[in-house]
C-alpha atoms as an extended CHARMM CRD file, in Angstrom:
* protein
*
       295  EXT
         1         1  MET       CA            -86.7830000000      -21.1400000000        4.4950000000  PROA      1               0.0000000000
         2         2  ALA       CA            -85.0230000000      -22.4740000000        7.9640000000  PROA      2               0.0000000000
         3         3  ASP       CA            -82.9370000000      -24.1870000000        5.5790000000  PROA      3               0.0000000000
         4         4  ILE       CA            -81.8780000000      -20.8040000000        3.7130000000  PROA      4               0.0000000000
         5         5  VAL       CA            -80.6920000000      -19.4070000000        6.8600000000  PROA      5               0.0000000000
         6         6  ARG       CA            -78.9050000000      -22.1320000000        8.0300000000  PROA      6               0.0000000000
         7         7  ALA       CA            -77.0360000000      -22.3530000000        5.0070000000  PROA      7               0.0000000000
         8         8  PHE       CA            -76.6080000000      -18.8390000000        4.7480000000  PROA      8               0.0000000000
         9         9  ASN       CA            -75.0790000000      -18.7450000000        8.5620000000  PROA      9               0.0000000000
        10        10  ARG       CA            -72.4950000000      -21.5340000000        7.4790000000  PROA      10              0.0000000000
        11        11  VAL       CA            -71.4210000000      -19.6550000000        4.5510000000  PROA      11              0.0000000000
        12        12  ALA       CA            -71.2080000000      -16.6350000000        6.7190000000  PROA      12              0.0000000000
        13        13  ALA       CA            -68.9940000000      -18.4690000000        9.4970000000  PROA      13              0.0000000000
        14        14  LYS       CA            -66.7480000000      -20.3370000000        6.9110000000  PROA      14              0.0000000000
        15        15  GLN       CA            -66.2190000000      -16.8350000000        5.2260000000  PROA      15              0.0000000000
        16        16  GLU       CA            -65.6480000000      -15.1190000000        9.1090000000  PROA      16              0.0000000000
        17        17  ALA       CA            -62.8870000000      -18.2160000000        9.5270000000  PROA      17              0.0000000000
        18        18  MET       CA            -61.3690000000      -17.6770000000        6.0130000000  PROA      18              0.0000000000
        19        19  VAL       CA            -61.0760000000      -13.8010000000        6.8760000000  PROA      19              0.0000000000
        20        20  ASP       CA            -59.1830000000      -14.7190000000       10.3460000000  PROA      20              0.0000000000
        21        21  GLU       CA            -57.0270000000      -17.5380000000        8.9090000000  PROA      21              0.0000000000
        22        22  ILE       CA            -55.7430000000      -15.0490000000        6.5540000000  PROA      22              0.0000000000
        23        23  GLU       CA            -55.6940000000      -12.4670000000        8.9820000000  PROA      23              0.0000000000
        24        24  ARG       CA            -53.6300000000      -14.4940000000       11.1800000000  PROA      24              0.0000000000
        25        25  VAL       CA            -51.2110000000      -15.8700000000        8.4900000000  PROA      25              0.0000000000
        26        26  ALA       CA            -50.7010000000      -12.3210000000        6.9040000000  PROA      26              0.0000000000
        27        27  ASN       CA            -49.4870000000      -10.9400000000       10.5530000000  PROA      27              0.0000000000
        28        28  VAL       CA            -47.4090000000      -13.7880000000       11.0590000000  PROA      28              0.0000000000
        29        29  VAL       CA            -45.6920000000      -13.9840000000        8.1310000000  PROA      29              0.0000000000
        30        30  GLY       CA            -45.7930000000      -10.0870000000        7.0200000000  PROA      30              0.0000000000
        31        31  ARG       CA            -45.3680000000       -8.7520000000       10.3580000000  PROA      31              0.0000000000
        32        32  GLN       CA            -43.5700000000      -11.3410000000       12.2440000000  PROA      32              0.0000000000
        33        33  GLY       CA            -41.5190000000      -12.5080000000        9.4850000000  PROA      33              0.0000000000
        34        34  VAL       CA            -42.1080000000      -16.4930000000        9.9790000000  PROA      34              0.0000000000
        35        35  MET       CA            -41.8780000000      -17.1310000000        6.1830000000  PROA      35              0.0000000000
        36        36  THR       CA            -42.4540000000      -20.8880000000        6.8020000000  PROA      36              0.0000000000
        37        37  GLU       CA            -46.3670000000      -20.2110000000        8.2060000000  PROA      37              0.0000000000
        38        38  ARG       CA            -49.3140000000      -20.9540000000        6.0600000000  PROA      38              0.0000000000
        39        39  ALA       CA            -52.9080000000      -20.7930000000        6.0740000000  PROA      39              0.0000000000
        40        40  GLN       CA            -54.7950000000      -23.5080000000        7.2240000000  PROA      40              0.0000000000
        41        41  LEU       CA            -58.4140000000      -24.9350000000        5.6470000000  PROA      41              0.0000000000
        42        42  PRO       CA            -60.9320000000      -24.2940000000        8.0740000000  PROA      42              0.0000000000
        43        43  GLU       CA            -62.6630000000      -27.4210000000        9.3210000000  PROA      43              0.0000000000
        44        44  GLY       CA            -65.1540000000      -28.5800000000        6.8030000000  PROA      44              0.0000000000
        45        45  SER       CA            -63.9820000000      -26.5900000000        3.7890000000  PROA      45              0.0000000000
        46        46  ARG       CA            -63.3540000000      -27.2530000000        0.4810000000  PROA      46              0.0000000000
        47        47  GLY       CA            -64.0180000000      -26.7890000000       -3.1430000000  PROA      47              0.0000000000
        48        48  GLY       CA            -63.9030000000      -22.7820000000       -3.4030000000  PROA      48              0.0000000000
        49        49  TRP       CA            -62.6760000000      -22.0700000000       -0.0030000000  PROA      49              0.0000000000
        50        50  ALA       CA            -60.0310000000      -24.4200000000       -0.4350000000  PROA      50              0.0000000000
        51        51  LYS       CA            -58.4930000000      -22.8860000000       -3.5310000000  PROA      51              0.0000000000
        52        52  LYS       CA            -58.5360000000      -19.4880000000       -2.0640000000  PROA      52              0.0000000000
        53        53  LEU       CA            -56.4710000000      -20.6200000000        0.8860000000  PROA      53              0.0000000000
        54        54  GLU       CA            -54.4060000000      -22.5750000000       -1.7450000000  PROA      54              0.0000000000
        55        55  ALA       CA            -54.0370000000      -19.0950000000       -3.5130000000  PROA      55              0.0000000000
        56        56  VAL       CA            -52.9150000000      -17.5560000000       -0.6220000000  PROA      56              0.0000000000
        57        57  ASN       CA            -50.3630000000      -20.0400000000        0.2170000000  PROA      57              0.0000000000
        58        58  SER       CA            -49.2260000000      -19.9510000000       -3.4930000000  PROA      58              0.0000000000
        59        59  LEU       CA            -48.5880000000      -16.3390000000       -3.0620000000  PROA      59              0.0000000000
        60        60  ILE       CA            -46.4480000000      -16.7600000000        0.2400000000  PROA      60              0.0000000000
        61        61  GLN       CA            -44.5610000000      -19.1490000000       -1.0580000000  PROA      61              0.0000000000
        62        62  ASP       CA            -44.0320000000      -16.9650000000       -4.4930000000  PROA      62              0.0000000000
        63        63  LEU       CA            -42.9220000000      -14.2040000000       -2.1140000000  PROA      63              0.0000000000
        64        64  MET       CA            -40.7710000000      -16.2050000000        0.2260000000  PROA      64              0.0000000000
        65        65  GLN       CA            -38.6270000000      -18.3150000000       -2.5040000000  PROA      65              0.0000000000
        66        66  PRO       CA            -37.2940000000      -14.9820000000       -4.0330000000  PROA      66              0.0000000000
        67        67  THR       CA            -36.6980000000      -13.1450000000       -1.0470000000  PROA      67              0.0000000000
        68        68  THR       CA            -34.6260000000      -15.8320000000        0.6180000000  PROA      68              0.0000000000
        69        69  GLU       CA            -32.6480000000      -16.6360000000       -2.1090000000  PROA      69              0.0000000000
        70        70  VAL       CA            -31.4020000000      -12.7940000000       -2.1570000000  PROA      70              0.0000000000
        71        71  ALA       CA            -30.8540000000      -13.0370000000        1.9050000000  PROA      71              0.0000000000
        72        72  ARG       CA            -28.7510000000      -16.1250000000        0.8000000000  PROA      72              0.0000000000
        73        73  VAL       CA            -26.7540000000      -14.0250000000       -1.4360000000  PROA      73              0.0000000000
        74        74  ILE       CA            -26.5040000000      -10.9800000000        0.7680000000  PROA      74              0.0000000000
        75        75  ARG       CA            -25.4310000000      -12.7150000000        3.6180000000  PROA      75              0.0000000000
        76        76  ALA       CA            -22.3720000000      -14.9320000000        1.7410000000  PROA      76              0.0000000000
        77        77  VAL       CA            -21.2770000000      -10.9910000000        0.4880000000  PROA      77              0.0000000000
        78        78  ALA       CA            -21.5170000000      -10.3370000000        4.1820000000  PROA      78              0.0000000000
        79        79  GLU       CA            -19.3980000000      -12.9520000000        5.2930000000  PROA      79              0.0000000000
        80        80  GLY       CA            -16.7440000000      -12.6440000000        2.3850000000  PROA      80              0.0000000000
        81        81  ASP       CA            -18.2730000000      -15.0890000000        0.1090000000  PROA      81              0.0000000000
        82        82  LEU       CA            -18.2520000000      -13.7910000000       -3.6310000000  PROA      82              0.0000000000
        83        83  SER       CA            -19.1120000000      -16.8960000000       -5.0160000000  PROA      83              0.0000000000
        84        84  GLN       CA            -22.9440000000      -17.1300000000       -4.6530000000  PROA      84              0.0000000000
        85        85  LYS       CA            -25.2320000000      -15.8970000000       -7.1940000000  PROA      85              0.0000000000
        86        86  VAL       CA            -29.2910000000      -15.2050000000       -6.9070000000  PROA      86              0.0000000000
        87        87  GLU       CA            -31.0380000000      -17.8030000000       -8.9180000000  PROA      87              0.0000000000
        88        88  LEU       CA            -33.1860000000      -16.3250000000      -11.2490000000  PROA      88              0.0000000000
        89        89  GLU       CA            -35.0410000000      -19.3900000000      -12.2400000000  PROA      89              0.0000000000
        90        90  ILE       CA            -36.8740000000      -21.1800000000       -9.6590000000  PROA      90              0.0000000000
        91        91  ASP       CA            -38.6370000000      -24.8100000000       -9.8140000000  PROA      91              0.0000000000
        92        92  GLY       CA            -38.3650000000      -24.3600000000      -13.4220000000  PROA      92              0.0000000000
        93        93  LYS       CA            -39.7200000000      -20.6070000000      -13.6940000000  PROA      93              0.0000000000
        94        94  THR       CA            -37.7120000000      -17.5880000000      -14.0410000000  PROA      94              0.0000000000
        95        95  VAL       CA            -38.7040000000      -15.3590000000      -11.7720000000  PROA      95              0.0000000000
        96        96  GLN       CA            -40.4310000000      -11.7780000000      -13.0120000000  PROA      96              0.0000000000
        97        97  GLY       CA            -40.9830000000       -8.1840000000      -12.7430000000  PROA      97              0.0000000000
        98        98  GLU       CA            -39.4900000000       -6.5210000000       -9.2690000000  PROA      98              0.0000000000
        99        99  PHE       CA            -38.0040000000      -10.1250000000       -8.4500000000  PROA      99              0.0000000000
       100       100  PHE       CA            -36.0130000000      -10.1770000000      -11.4400000000  PROA      100             0.0000000000
       101       101  ARG       CA            -34.9810000000       -6.8600000000      -11.3350000000  PROA      101             0.0000000000
       102       102  ILE       CA            -33.5640000000       -7.2540000000       -7.3530000000  PROA      102             0.0000000000
       103       103  GLY       CA            -32.1380000000      -10.1830000000       -8.3660000000  PROA      103             0.0000000000
       104       104  SER       CA            -30.6080000000       -9.2220000000      -11.3780000000  PROA      104             0.0000000000
       105       105  THR       CA            -29.0440000000       -6.0780000000       -9.5990000000  PROA      105             0.0000000000
       106       106  VAL       CA            -27.6940000000       -8.0510000000       -6.5970000000  PROA      106             0.0000000000
       107       107  ASN       CA            -26.0140000000      -10.4470000000       -8.7680000000  PROA      107             0.0000000000
       108       108  ARG       CA            -24.6430000000       -7.1940000000      -10.4160000000  PROA      108             0.0000000000
       109       109  MET       CA            -23.3720000000       -5.9810000000       -6.9790000000  PROA      109             0.0000000000
       110       110  VAL       CA            -21.6450000000       -9.3810000000       -6.5370000000  PROA      110             0.0000000000
       111       111  ASP       CA            -19.7950000000       -9.2000000000       -9.7500000000  PROA      111             0.0000000000
       112       112  GLN       CA            -18.2850000000       -5.9920000000       -9.4290000000  PROA      112             0.0000000000
       113       113  LEU       CA            -17.3470000000       -6.7930000000       -5.7520000000  PROA      113             0.0000000000
       114       114  ASN       CA            -15.8750000000       -9.6890000000       -7.7770000000  PROA      114             0.0000000000
       115       115  ALA       CA            -13.8160000000       -7.4180000000      -10.1330000000  PROA      115             0.0000000000
       116       116  PHE       CA            -13.0100000000       -5.0440000000       -7.3260000000  PROA      116             0.0000000000
       117       117  ALA       CA            -11.4920000000       -7.9280000000       -4.9530000000  PROA      117             0.0000000000
       118       118  SER       CA             -9.6900000000       -9.3460000000       -7.7130000000  PROA      118             0.0000000000
       119       119  GLU       CA             -8.0230000000       -6.2460000000       -9.1180000000  PROA      119             0.0000000000
       120       120  VAL       CA             -7.3420000000       -4.7580000000       -5.6900000000  PROA      120             0.0000000000
       121       121  THR       CA             -5.5130000000       -8.6320000000       -4.8680000000  PROA      121             0.0000000000
       122       122  ARG       CA             -3.5840000000       -8.4530000000       -8.1620000000  PROA      122             0.0000000000
       123       123  VAL       CA             -2.1100000000       -4.8910000000       -7.6790000000  PROA      123             0.0000000000
       124       124  ALA       CA             -1.1340000000       -5.7380000000       -4.0270000000  PROA      124             0.0000000000
       125       125  ARG       CA              0.3680000000       -9.0440000000       -5.0080000000  PROA      125             0.0000000000
       126       126  GLU       CA              2.3110000000       -7.5380000000       -7.9790000000  PROA      126             0.0000000000
       127       127  VAL       CA              3.4950000000       -4.5600000000       -5.7780000000  PROA      127             0.0000000000
       128       128  GLY       CA              3.7350000000       -5.8930000000       -2.4330000000  PROA      128             0.0000000000
       129       129  THR       CA              4.8190000000       -9.3910000000       -2.9840000000  PROA      129             0.0000000000
       130       130  GLU       CA              6.3610000000       -9.7840000000       -6.2950000000  PROA      130             0.0000000000
       131       131  GLY       CA              7.7170000000       -5.7830000000       -6.4900000000  PROA      131             0.0000000000
       132       132  ARG       CA              6.4410000000       -5.5860000000       -9.7840000000  PROA      132             0.0000000000
       133       133  LEU       CA              5.8220000000       -1.8180000000       -9.7240000000  PROA      133             0.0000000000
       134       134  GLY       CA              3.6450000000        0.2670000000      -11.8740000000  PROA      134             0.0000000000
       135       135  GLY       CA              0.3930000000       -2.0630000000      -11.6740000000  PROA      135             0.0000000000
       136       136  GLN       CA             -3.0060000000       -0.5430000000      -11.7600000000  PROA      136             0.0000000000
       137       137  ALA       CA             -6.4590000000       -2.1970000000      -11.0060000000  PROA      137             0.0000000000
       138       138  ASN       CA             -9.0720000000       -2.0900000000      -13.6760000000  PROA      138             0.0000000000
       139       139  VAL       CA            -12.6050000000       -2.3320000000      -12.5070000000  PROA      139             0.0000000000
       140       140  GLN       CA            -15.1110000000       -1.9390000000      -15.3110000000  PROA      140             0.0000000000
       141       141  GLY       CA            -18.6520000000       -0.3870000000      -14.7600000000  PROA      141             0.0000000000
       142       142  VAL       CA            -18.1190000000        0.7240000000      -10.9060000000  PROA      142             0.0000000000
       143       143  SER       CA            -19.0300000000        3.9190000000       -9.3990000000  PROA      143             0.0000000000
       144       144  GLY       CA            -19.7340000000        5.9050000000       -6.1280000000  PROA      144             0.0000000000
       145       145  THR       CA            -17.6440000000        4.0270000000       -3.0990000000  PROA      145             0.0000000000
       146       146  TRP       CA            -16.3090000000        1.4390000000       -5.6010000000  PROA      146             0.0000000000
       147       147  ARG       CA            -14.9220000000        3.9870000000       -8.1820000000  PROA      147             0.0000000000
       148       148  ASP       CA            -13.4160000000        5.8240000000       -4.9700000000  PROA      148             0.0000000000
       149       149  LEU       CA            -11.9860000000        2.7410000000       -3.4620000000  PROA      149             0.0000000000
       150       150  THR       CA            -10.4160000000        1.8100000000       -6.9390000000  PROA      150             0.0000000000
       151       151  ASP       CA             -9.1610000000        5.5150000000       -7.5080000000  PROA      151             0.0000000000
       152       152  SER       CA             -7.5830000000        5.3880000000       -3.9170000000  PROA      152             0.0000000000
       153       153  VAL       CA             -5.4320000000        1.8580000000       -4.9190000000  PROA      153             0.0000000000
       154       154  ASN       CA             -4.3930000000        3.1180000000       -7.8050000000  PROA      154             0.0000000000
       155       155  GLY       CA             -3.4310000000        6.3100000000       -6.4390000000  PROA      155             0.0000000000
       156       156  MET       CA             -1.6190000000        4.4980000000       -3.7660000000  PROA      156             0.0000000000
       157       157  ALA       CA              0.1820000000        1.7620000000       -6.3440000000  PROA      157             0.0000000000
       158       158  THR       CA              1.2320000000        5.0650000000       -8.4020000000  PROA      158             0.0000000000
       159       159  ASN       CA              3.0380000000        7.1760000000       -5.8450000000  PROA      159             0.0000000000
       160       160  LEU       CA              4.6360000000        3.9510000000       -4.4930000000  PROA      160             0.0000000000
       161       161  THR       CA              5.8780000000        3.2120000000       -7.4690000000  PROA      161             0.0000000000
       162       162  ASN       CA              6.9590000000        6.8520000000       -8.3320000000  PROA      162             0.0000000000
       163       163  GLN       CA              8.7920000000        6.9160000000       -4.9310000000  PROA      163             0.0000000000
       164       164  VAL       CA             10.4330000000        3.6290000000       -5.2530000000  PROA      164             0.0000000000
       165       165  ARG       CA             11.5280000000        4.3700000000       -8.7570000000  PROA      165             0.0000000000
       166       166  ASN       CA             12.9560000000        7.5330000000       -7.7360000000  PROA      166             0.0000000000
       167       167  ILE       CA             14.5820000000        6.2560000000       -4.7380000000  PROA      167             0.0000000000
       168       168  ALA       CA             16.4290000000        3.1580000000       -7.0630000000  PROA      168             0.0000000000
       169       169  GLU       CA             17.4620000000        5.9460000000       -9.5340000000  PROA      169             0.0000000000
       170       170  VAL       CA             19.1640000000        8.1350000000       -6.7060000000  PROA      170             0.0000000000
       171       171  SER       CA             20.8300000000        5.1230000000       -5.0830000000  PROA      171             0.0000000000
       172       172  THR       CA             22.0170000000        3.5390000000       -8.3360000000  PROA      172             0.0000000000
       173       173  ALA       CA             23.2390000000        7.2350000000       -9.1810000000  PROA      173             0.0000000000
       174       174  VAL       CA             25.1400000000        7.0390000000       -5.8570000000  PROA      174             0.0000000000
       175       175  ALA       CA             26.7560000000        3.5150000000       -6.6340000000  PROA      175             0.0000000000
       176       176  LYS       CA             28.0250000000        4.7130000000       -9.8750000000  PROA      176             0.0000000000
       177       177  GLY       CA             29.9400000000        8.1660000000       -8.1180000000  PROA      177             0.0000000000
       178       178  ASP       CA             27.0270000000       10.3110000000       -9.5330000000  PROA      178             0.0000000000
       179       179  LEU       CA             26.2670000000       12.9510000000       -6.4470000000  PROA      179             0.0000000000
       180       180  SER       CA             24.2670000000       15.3480000000       -8.4200000000  PROA      180             0.0000000000
       181       181  LYS       CA             20.7920000000       13.2000000000       -8.1200000000  PROA      181             0.0000000000
       182       182  LYS       CA             18.1860000000       14.1630000000       -5.4800000000  PROA      182             0.0000000000
       183       183  ILE       CA             14.7250000000       12.3430000000       -4.8370000000  PROA      183             0.0000000000
       184       184  THR       CA             12.2830000000       14.8650000000       -5.5160000000  PROA      184             0.0000000000
       185       185  ALA       CA              9.0790000000       12.8210000000       -5.9130000000  PROA      185             0.0000000000
       186       186  GLU       CA              6.0790000000       13.6740000000       -3.3150000000  PROA      186             0.0000000000
       187       187  ALA       CA              6.2650000000       11.7570000000       -0.2580000000  PROA      187             0.0000000000
       188       188  LYS       CA              5.0320000000       11.7570000000        3.4730000000  PROA      188             0.0000000000
       189       189  GLY       CA              5.5660000000        9.7160000000        6.6940000000  PROA      189             0.0000000000
       190       190  GLU       CA              7.9650000000        7.0370000000        6.9740000000  PROA      190             0.0000000000
       191       191  ILE       CA              8.9040000000        7.4190000000        2.9720000000  PROA      191             0.0000000000
       192       192  LEU       CA              9.3720000000       11.2590000000        3.5880000000  PROA      192             0.0000000000
       193       193  GLU       CA             11.4500000000       10.2790000000        6.7060000000  PROA      193             0.0000000000
       194       194  LEU       CA             13.7870000000        7.7530000000        4.1450000000  PROA      194             0.0000000000
       195       195  LYS       CA             13.7540000000       10.5900000000        1.5880000000  PROA      195             0.0000000000
       196       196  ASN       CA             15.2760000000       13.1080000000        3.6260000000  PROA      196             0.0000000000
       197       197  THR       CA             17.6970000000       10.6860000000        5.0200000000  PROA      197             0.0000000000
       198       198  ILE       CA             18.6550000000        9.6580000000        1.3360000000  PROA      198             0.0000000000
       199       199  ASN       CA             19.2420000000       13.0950000000        0.3430000000  PROA      199             0.0000000000
       200       200  THR       CA             20.8740000000       14.3040000000        3.5140000000  PROA      200             0.0000000000
       201       201  MET       CA             23.1410000000       11.4820000000        2.7770000000  PROA      201             0.0000000000
       202       202  VAL       CA             23.6920000000       12.4010000000       -0.8570000000  PROA      202             0.0000000000
       203       203  ASP       CA             24.5760000000       15.9040000000        0.7420000000  PROA      203             0.0000000000
       204       204  GLN       CA             26.9630000000       14.6690000000        3.0470000000  PROA      204             0.0000000000
       205       205  LEU       CA             28.6380000000       12.2550000000        0.4590000000  PROA      205             0.0000000000
       206       206  SER       CA             28.8560000000       15.6570000000       -1.9000000000  PROA      206             0.0000000000
       207       207  SER       CA             30.4900000000       17.7290000000        0.7810000000  PROA      207             0.0000000000
       208       208  PHE       CA             32.7920000000       15.3240000000        1.5590000000  PROA      208             0.0000000000
       209       209  ALA       CA             33.9780000000       14.3040000000       -2.1820000000  PROA      209             0.0000000000
       210       210  ASP       CA             34.1330000000       18.1930000000       -2.4240000000  PROA      210             0.0000000000
       211       211  GLU       CA             36.7040000000       18.8030000000        0.4390000000  PROA      211             0.0000000000
       212       212  VAL       CA             38.5950000000       15.6510000000       -0.1600000000  PROA      212             0.0000000000
       213       213  THR       CA             38.9330000000       16.8210000000       -3.8360000000  PROA      213             0.0000000000
       214       214  ARG       CA             40.0660000000       20.5070000000       -2.6570000000  PROA      214             0.0000000000
       215       215  VAL       CA             42.5130000000       19.1720000000       -0.1060000000  PROA      215             0.0000000000
       216       216  ALA       CA             44.3570000000       16.7080000000       -2.8050000000  PROA      216             0.0000000000
       217       217  LYS       CA             44.4220000000       19.5410000000       -5.1580000000  PROA      217             0.0000000000
       218       218  GLU       CA             45.6940000000       21.8470000000       -2.7350000000  PROA      218             0.0000000000
       219       219  VAL       CA             48.3440000000       19.5880000000       -1.3030000000  PROA      219             0.0000000000
       220       220  GLY       CA             49.1910000000       17.4570000000       -4.3330000000  PROA      220             0.0000000000
       221       221  THR       CA             49.2110000000       19.5050000000       -7.3800000000  PROA      221             0.0000000000
       222       222  GLU       CA             48.9750000000       23.4200000000       -6.2230000000  PROA      222             0.0000000000
       223       223  GLY       CA             51.4740000000       22.5700000000       -3.4590000000  PROA      223             0.0000000000
       224       224  VAL       CA             49.5560000000       24.6550000000       -1.0380000000  PROA      224             0.0000000000
       225       225  LEU       CA             50.4590000000       22.6310000000        2.5320000000  PROA      225             0.0000000000
       226       226  GLY       CA             47.7510000000       22.9620000000        5.7700000000  PROA      226             0.0000000000
       227       227  GLY       CA             44.5830000000       22.5230000000        4.2030000000  PROA      227             0.0000000000
       228       228  GLN       CA             41.9480000000       20.4780000000        6.0340000000  PROA      228             0.0000000000
       229       229  ALA       CA             38.6590000000       19.0570000000        4.9410000000  PROA      229             0.0000000000
       230       230  ASN       CA             35.7970000000       20.7770000000        6.7050000000  PROA      230             0.0000000000
       231       231  VAL       CA             32.6510000000       18.1970000000        6.0250000000  PROA      231             0.0000000000
       232       232  PRO       CA             30.0270000000       19.5180000000        8.4610000000  PROA      232             0.0000000000
       233       233  GLY       CA             27.6420000000       16.9620000000       10.3940000000  PROA      233             0.0000000000
       234       234  VAL       CA             29.3500000000       13.5310000000        8.9240000000  PROA      234             0.0000000000
       235       235  ALA       CA             29.1420000000       10.8450000000       11.5820000000  PROA      235             0.0000000000
       236       236  GLY       CA             30.8400000000        7.3610000000       11.5240000000  PROA      236             0.0000000000
       237       237  THR       CA             32.5910000000        5.8960000000        8.4640000000  PROA      237             0.0000000000
       238       238  TRP       CA             32.3280000000        9.3450000000        6.7060000000  PROA      238             0.0000000000
       239       239  LYS       CA             33.9660000000       11.0480000000        9.8980000000  PROA      239             0.0000000000
       240       240  ASP       CA             36.3350000000        8.8730000000       10.3640000000  PROA      240             0.0000000000
       241       241  LEU       CA             37.3380000000        9.1680000000        6.3260000000  PROA      241             0.0000000000
       242       242  THR       CA             37.3730000000       12.9610000000        6.9710000000  PROA      242             0.0000000000
       243       243  ASP       CA             39.7460000000       12.2700000000       10.0670000000  PROA      243             0.0000000000
       244       244  SER       CA             41.9900000000        9.9900000000        8.0790000000  PROA      244             0.0000000000
       245       245  VAL       CA             42.0560000000       12.4870000000        5.2850000000  PROA      245             0.0000000000
       246       246  ASN       CA             43.0080000000       15.1600000000        7.5530000000  PROA      246             0.0000000000
       247       247  GLY       CA             45.6910000000       13.5800000000        9.4990000000  PROA      247             0.0000000000
       248       248  MET       CA             47.4140000000       12.7560000000        6.0370000000  PROA      248             0.0000000000
       249       249  ALA       CA             47.1540000000       16.0730000000        5.0240000000  PROA      249             0.0000000000
       250       250  SER       CA             48.4740000000       17.1660000000        8.6660000000  PROA      250             0.0000000000
       251       251  ASN       CA             51.3510000000       14.5580000000        8.4260000000  PROA      251             0.0000000000
       252       252  LEU       CA             52.6150000000       15.3190000000        5.0020000000  PROA      252             0.0000000000
       253       253  THR       CA             52.6560000000       19.4290000000        5.8760000000  PROA      253             0.0000000000
       254       254  ASN       CA             54.3380000000       18.7670000000        8.8110000000  PROA      254             0.0000000000
       255       255  GLN       CA             57.3250000000       16.3060000000        7.0950000000  PROA      255             0.0000000000
       256       256  VAL       CA             57.6450000000       18.8560000000        4.0560000000  PROA      256             0.0000000000
       257       257  ARG       CA             57.8180000000       21.9640000000        5.7560000000  PROA      257             0.0000000000
       258       258  ASN       CA             60.3140000000       20.2540000000        8.1020000000  PROA      258             0.0000000000
       259       259  ILE       CA             62.4540000000       18.4200000000        5.2030000000  PROA      259             0.0000000000
       260       260  ALA       CA             62.2050000000       22.0200000000        3.7150000000  PROA      260             0.0000000000
       261       261  ASP       CA             63.0420000000       23.9910000000        6.8020000000  PROA      261             0.0000000000
       262       262  VAL       CA             66.2110000000       21.4620000000        7.3910000000  PROA      262             0.0000000000
       263       263  THR       CA             67.2880000000       21.7260000000        3.4100000000  PROA      263             0.0000000000
       264       264  THR       CA             67.1390000000       25.4630000000        3.8100000000  PROA      264             0.0000000000
       265       265  ALA       CA             69.3960000000       25.6890000000        6.6570000000  PROA      265             0.0000000000
       266       266  ILE       CA             71.6950000000       23.4110000000        4.5980000000  PROA      266             0.0000000000
       267       267  ALA       CA             71.8310000000       25.7600000000        1.8760000000  PROA      267             0.0000000000
       268       268  LYS       CA             72.7440000000       28.7120000000        4.0550000000  PROA      268             0.0000000000
       269       269  GLY       CA             75.6320000000       26.5850000000        5.6270000000  PROA      269             0.0000000000
       270       270  ASP       CA             73.7440000000       25.7490000000        9.0020000000  PROA      270             0.0000000000
       271       271  LEU       CA             74.2150000000       21.9640000000        9.4760000000  PROA      271             0.0000000000
       272       272  GLY       CA             72.8650000000       22.3080000000       13.0020000000  PROA      272             0.0000000000
       273       273  LYS       CA             69.4670000000       21.4140000000       11.9990000000  PROA      273             0.0000000000
       274       274  LYS       CA             67.6320000000       18.1260000000       11.2580000000  PROA      274             0.0000000000
       275       275  ILE       CA             64.6620000000       16.4530000000       10.5790000000  PROA      275             0.0000000000
       276       276  THR       CA             62.6130000000       15.4230000000       13.8330000000  PROA      276             0.0000000000
       277       277  ALA       CA             59.1970000000       15.4450000000       12.2640000000  PROA      277             0.0000000000
       278       278  GLU       CA             57.3140000000       11.6570000000       12.2970000000  PROA      278             0.0000000000
       279       279  ALA       CA             57.7210000000        9.4870000000        9.4230000000  PROA      279             0.0000000000
       280       280  LYS       CA             57.1600000000        6.6230000000        8.1040000000  PROA      280             0.0000000000
       281       281  GLY       CA             58.0990000000        4.6410000000        4.7740000000  PROA      281             0.0000000000
       282       282  GLU       CA             59.8230000000        6.4000000000        1.9980000000  PROA      282             0.0000000000
       283       283  ILE       CA             59.6160000000        9.6670000000        3.6170000000  PROA      283             0.0000000000
       284       284  LEU       CA             61.5600000000        8.0090000000        6.8040000000  PROA      284             0.0000000000
       285       285  GLU       CA             63.9440000000        6.6120000000        4.1420000000  PROA      285             0.0000000000
       286       286  LEU       CA             64.0720000000       10.6940000000        2.8410000000  PROA      286             0.0000000000
       287       287  LYS       CA             64.0660000000       11.9700000000        6.5060000000  PROA      287             0.0000000000
       288       288  ASN       CA             67.1380000000        9.1970000000        7.3830000000  PROA      288             0.0000000000
       289       289  THR       CA             69.1490000000       10.3730000000        4.1800000000  PROA      289             0.0000000000
       290       290  ILE       CA             69.1570000000       13.9280000000        5.2360000000  PROA      290             0.0000000000
       291       291  ASN       CA             69.8010000000       13.4000000000        8.8530000000  PROA      291             0.0000000000
       292       292  THR       CA             72.7130000000       11.2280000000        7.6030000000  PROA      292             0.0000000000
       293       293  MET       CA             74.2060000000       13.8790000000        5.1990000000  PROA      293             0.0000000000
       294       294  VAL       CA             74.1000000000       16.5530000000        7.8400000000  PROA      294             0.0000000000
       295       295  ASP       CA             75.9620000000       14.3370000000       10.5090000000  PROA      295             0.0000000000
């Protein structure tokens, strides 16, 4: 009977040691996150006791490997490395159940991030570096924030394409002498400032052209002297050109009126008048001829 009691006590002691060891490993691995820890076989234990702890250690190992693999890929993604994938086959065995689902989900996430990054990079290179407008990012299967980001990139590319093409259209028209076009594309910020600047330029050029045409028509075609071009708000070269046109019209008005005054006096028999207006070139020759005739 005593032998039975001693044997039972030994079994109970080993069972208690086994429970303590399993609790210790559960705390270290499950709560402290030390994934390398394993259950140690109590001294003198073998057979069924050893198999129990081997099963526990095998469970820890099977849980650790997929978790470590997922963590490796997520860490790579966080560091900007989108070339890593979760291995769904470990030690020659395909992972099963939740581990397979989680690994597949992470891999799909990496694929979508890869596609998103590649498409955004392509559109940015085409539009920003190569100057090829009209490009759009095409990322299949994305939703949520990734869909919003894709739409934002495409919206930016579309707006920039419309704005630049409209600016190019108006600039080309101005270069060809067509001052009837304006930039109409929606714009904000610095693009809006550029839009307003170009439209103001077109307005000023149109006003300048209209005024120069009017003065030239009045003086050169209709013979109406004294006209002056009035182009508000111009500066620089446009101001100089306006002043030159007005100076030409003013000189021509003074010269023609002076010549008319003298020739009218001659026609009336008054030879006391001479042309005094400043003149150059052929007008000067005409001035000298008339003044010589008077003398």
